[in-house]
Amino acid sequence: MKELQLGPTMLVLTQGDITRVAADAIVNAANSGLLGGGGVDGAIHRAGGPAILQECRTILASQGRLPPGRAVATTAGRLPARFVIHTVGPIWQGGTRGEPDVLAGAYRSSLELARGLALTTVAFPSISTGAYGYPVDQAARVALRTVARFLSERPLPVQRVTFVLHDEHTLDAYTRAMENLAAAHEDL
Ligand code: APR
């Protein structure tokens, strides 16, 4: 299962490179320092060019470091998206340090920003499941439930939320999580 209709919003799973996605906003799995890194963060800064880093520096100077679970928006520079929403997921420490709540916060804060900007299409990577080590099956469950809950509580101008998953293993994990979510949908 790769698509789930949630009220007016379609939740979609796809495999690919998020830097090539022409959504209103793509979400970056950043770190609190906001100055780039490896993984999807590195790919976004490389493909988007220096305008993104420049805005990140301005945000850092005015707000300080971005705490895990929060999000900020910048230009998308040369990317086909209009905005990049930078959020910070939790570093996996075994699952007893509030990681699920922080991960849910990263998705919620990103959607709140998208809502404030009246965006209709948003694309997420699999936050925290690369360098930050969050087990992908557990992260997929948190990600999809959080987005589904958010959309059911606050109907959005958002019409499409896409998870752009880089590898097949991650896509499979999200596909299983979506099937479980669809089965339990009435319990949301
Ligand atoms: N498009 C989509 N997904 C991607 C891309 C891409 N171009 N490149 C990598 N990914 C995937 C990874 O395969 C993984 O499934 O994004 C997921 C998240 O991995 P990371 O980018 O490592 O993010 P995270 O685990 O949240 O770690 C964040 O990594 O690079 C640093 O600055 C970043 O310190 C921060 C940390």
Coordinates of C-alpha atoms and ligand atoms in Angstrom, one line a residue:
M1 CA 0.0 0.0 0.0
K2 CA 1.5 3.3 -1.1
E3 CA -1.4 5.8 -0.8
L4 CA -4.0 6.6 1.9
Q5 CA -6.7 9.2 1.6
L6 CA -7.1 11.1 4.9
G7 CA -10.0 13.6 4.5
P8 CA -9.0 16.0 1.8
T9 CA -5.3 15.0 2.0
M10 CA -3.6 12.2 0.2
L11 CA -0.7 10.5 2.0
V12 CA 1.7 9.0 -0.5
L13 CA 4.8 6.9 -0.2
T14 CA 7.4 6.9 -2.9
Q15 CA 11.1 5.9 -3.4
G16 CA 13.5 8.6 -4.6
D17 CA 15.6 11.7 -4.1
I18 CA 13.7 14.4 -2.3
T19 CA 15.9 17.2 -3.8
R20 CA 14.1 16.4 -7.1
V21 CA 10.6 16.8 -5.8
A22 CA 8.6 19.8 -6.8
A23 CA 6.5 20.1 -3.7
D24 CA 5.6 23.5 -2.2
A25 CA 8.0 22.4 0.6
I26 CA 10.4 19.6 1.2
V27 CA 11.5 18.8 4.7
N28 CA 15.1 18.5 5.7
A29 CA 16.4 16.2 8.4
A30 CA 18.8 18.8 9.8
N31 CA 20.8 19.1 13.0
S32 CA 20.4 21.8 15.6
G33 CA 23.4 23.8 14.2
L34 CA 21.5 24.3 10.9
L35 CA 24.7 24.6 8.9
G36 CA 24.4 21.4 6.9
G37 CA 25.7 17.8 7.3
G38 CA 25.6 14.5 5.5
G39 CA 22.6 12.4 4.3
V40 CA 19.6 14.3 3.1
D41 CA 20.8 17.5 4.7
G42 CA 24.0 17.5 2.6
A43 CA 22.0 16.6 -0.5
I44 CA 19.6 19.5 0.0
H45 CA 22.3 22.1 0.5
R46 CA 24.4 20.8 -2.4
A47 CA 21.5 20.8 -4.8
G48 CA 19.8 24.0 -3.5
G49 CA 22.9 26.1 -3.4
P50 CA 24.2 28.8 -1.0
A51 CA 21.0 30.7 -0.6
I52 CA 19.7 28.1 1.8
L53 CA 22.8 28.2 4.0
Q54 CA 22.7 31.9 4.1
E55 CA 19.1 31.9 5.5
C56 CA 20.0 29.2 7.9
R57 CA 22.8 31.5 9.2
T58 CA 20.4 34.4 9.7
I59 CA 18.0 32.2 11.6
L60 CA 20.8 30.8 13.7
A61 CA 22.0 34.3 14.5
S62 CA 18.5 35.5 15.5
Q63 CA 17.0 32.4 17.2
G64 CA 20.0 30.3 18.2
R65 CA 20.2 26.5 17.7
L66 CA 17.1 24.7 16.6
P67 CA 16.0 22.3 19.3
P68 CA 15.1 18.7 18.3
G69 CA 11.3 18.5 17.5
R70 CA 11.1 22.0 16.2
A71 CA 11.2 23.4 12.6
V72 CA 12.0 26.5 10.6
A73 CA 11.5 27.4 6.9
T74 CA 13.9 28.9 4.4
T75 CA 14.0 29.4 0.6
A76 CA 14.7 26.3 -1.4
G77 CA 17.3 28.1 -3.6
R78 CA 17.7 26.3 -6.8
L79 CA 15.6 23.3 -5.9
P80 CA 12.3 22.7 -7.6
A81 CA 10.5 23.1 -4.3
R82 CA 9.5 26.6 -3.0
F83 CA 10.6 26.2 0.6
V84 CA 12.8 23.9 2.7
I85 CA 11.4 23.2 6.1
H86 CA 14.3 22.3 8.4
T87 CA 13.6 20.1 11.3
V88 CA 15.6 18.1 13.8
G89 CA 14.8 14.6 14.8
P90 CA 16.0 12.8 17.9
I91 CA 19.2 10.9 18.1
W92 CA 18.2 7.3 18.9
Q93 CA 19.4 6.4 22.4
G94 CA 17.5 3.1 22.9
G95 CA 14.0 4.6 22.9
T96 CA 13.6 5.5 26.5
R97 CA 14.8 9.1 26.2
G98 CA 11.6 10.5 24.7
E99 CA 12.6 9.8 21.2
P100 CA 9.1 9.0 19.9
D101 CA 7.7 12.3 21.3
V102 CA 10.6 14.3 19.7
L103 CA 10.2 12.6 16.4
A104 CA 6.4 13.3 16.4
G105 CA 7.2 16.9 17.3
A106 CA 9.5 17.2 14.3
Y107 CA 6.6 16.1 12.0
R108 CA 4.0 18.2 13.7
S109 CA 6.2 21.4 13.8
S110 CA 6.9 20.9 10.1
L111 CA 3.2 20.6 9.2
E112 CA 2.4 23.6 11.4
L113 CA 4.9 25.7 9.4
A114 CA 3.4 24.4 6.1
R115 CA 0.0 25.3 7.4
G116 CA 1.1 28.8 8.4
L117 CA 2.6 29.3 4.9
A118 CA -0.7 28.0 3.3
L119 CA 1.2 25.3 1.4
T120 CA -0.7 22.5 -0.3
T121 CA 2.0 19.9 -1.0
V122 CA 4.7 18.8 1.5
A123 CA 7.4 16.1 1.1
F124 CA 9.2 14.4 4.0
P125 CA 12.2 12.2 4.1
S126 CA 12.5 9.5 6.8
I127 CA 13.6 11.8 9.7
S128 CA 16.2 10.3 12.1
T129 CA 16.6 6.9 10.5
G130 CA 20.0 7.6 8.9
A131 CA 22.8 9.1 10.9
Y132 CA 20.6 9.5 14.0
G133 CA 20.0 5.7 14.1
Y134 CA 16.2 5.5 14.8
P135 CA 15.0 2.0 13.9
V136 CA 13.1 2.4 10.7
D137 CA 10.1 0.3 11.5
Q138 CA 9.5 2.2 14.7
A139 CA 10.2 5.6 13.0
A140 CA 7.8 4.8 10.2
R141 CA 5.0 4.1 12.7
V142 CA 5.5 7.3 14.5
A143 CA 5.8 9.3 11.3
L144 CA 2.7 8.1 9.6
R145 CA 0.5 8.1 12.8
T146 CA 1.7 11.7 13.6
V147 CA 0.9 13.0 10.2
A148 CA -2.4 11.2 10.1
R149 CA -3.4 12.5 13.5
F150 CA -2.4 16.0 12.6
L151 CA -4.4 16.0 9.5
S152 CA -7.5 14.6 11.2
E153 CA -7.3 17.2 14.0
R154 CA -6.6 20.2 11.7
P155 CA -7.9 20.0 8.2
L156 CA -5.2 21.8 6.2
P157 CA -4.8 23.5 3.0
V158 CA -2.3 20.7 2.5
Q159 CA -3.6 18.4 -0.2
R160 CA -0.7 15.9 -0.5
V161 CA 1.9 14.7 2.0
T162 CA 4.5 12.6 0.3
F163 CA 7.2 10.5 2.0
V164 CA 10.2 10.4 -0.3
L165 CA 12.1 7.3 0.8
H166 CA 15.7 6.9 -0.4
D167 CA 16.0 3.1 -0.4
E168 CA 13.8 0.1 -0.8
H169 CA 14.2 -1.1 2.8
T170 CA 12.9 2.2 4.1
L171 CA 10.0 2.2 1.6
D172 CA 9.1 -1.3 2.7
A173 CA 9.0 -0.3 6.3
Y174 CA 6.7 2.7 5.6
T175 CA 4.5 0.5 3.4
R176 CA 4.0 -1.9 6.3
A177 CA 3.3 1.0 8.6
M178 CA 0.8 2.5 6.2
E179 CA -1.1 -0.8 6.0
N180 CA -1.2 -1.0 9.8
L181 CA -2.4 2.6 10.0
A182 CA -5.1 2.0 7.4
A183 CA -6.3 -1.1 9.4
A184 CA -6.5 1.0 12.6
H185 CA -7.7 4.2 11.0
E186 CA -10.9 4.3 13.0
D187 CA -8.9 4.4 16.2
L188 CA -6.9 7.5 15.3
Ligands
APR1 N1 16.3 12.0 -0.5 C1 15.5 11.4 0.3 N2 16.0 10.7 1.4 C2 17.4 10.7 1.6 C3 18.3 11.4 0.7 C4 17.7 12.1 -0.4 N3 18.4 12.7 -1.3 N4 19.5 11.2 1.2 C5 19.5 10.4 2.3 N5 18.2 10.1 2.5 C6 17.6 9.3 3.6 C7 18.5 8.4 4.3 O1 18.7 7.2 3.5 C8 17.7 8.0 5.5 O2 16.7 7.1 5.2 O3 17.1 10.1 4.6 C9 16.9 9.4 5.8 C10 17.5 10.1 7.0 O4 18.9 10.0 7.1 P1 19.8 11.2 7.4 O5 19.9 12.2 6.3 O6 21.1 10.7 7.9 O7 19.0 12.0 8.6 P2 19.0 11.7 10.2 O8 19.0 10.3 10.5 O9 17.8 12.5 10.7 O10 20.3 12.4 10.8 C11 20.4 13.8 10.8 O11 22.5 13.7 9.7 O12 23.5 14.7 7.9 C12 23.2 14.8 9.2 O13 23.0 17.2 9.4 C13 22.3 16.0 9.6 O14 23.3 15.8 11.7 C14 22.1 15.6 11.0 C15 21.9 14.1 10.9

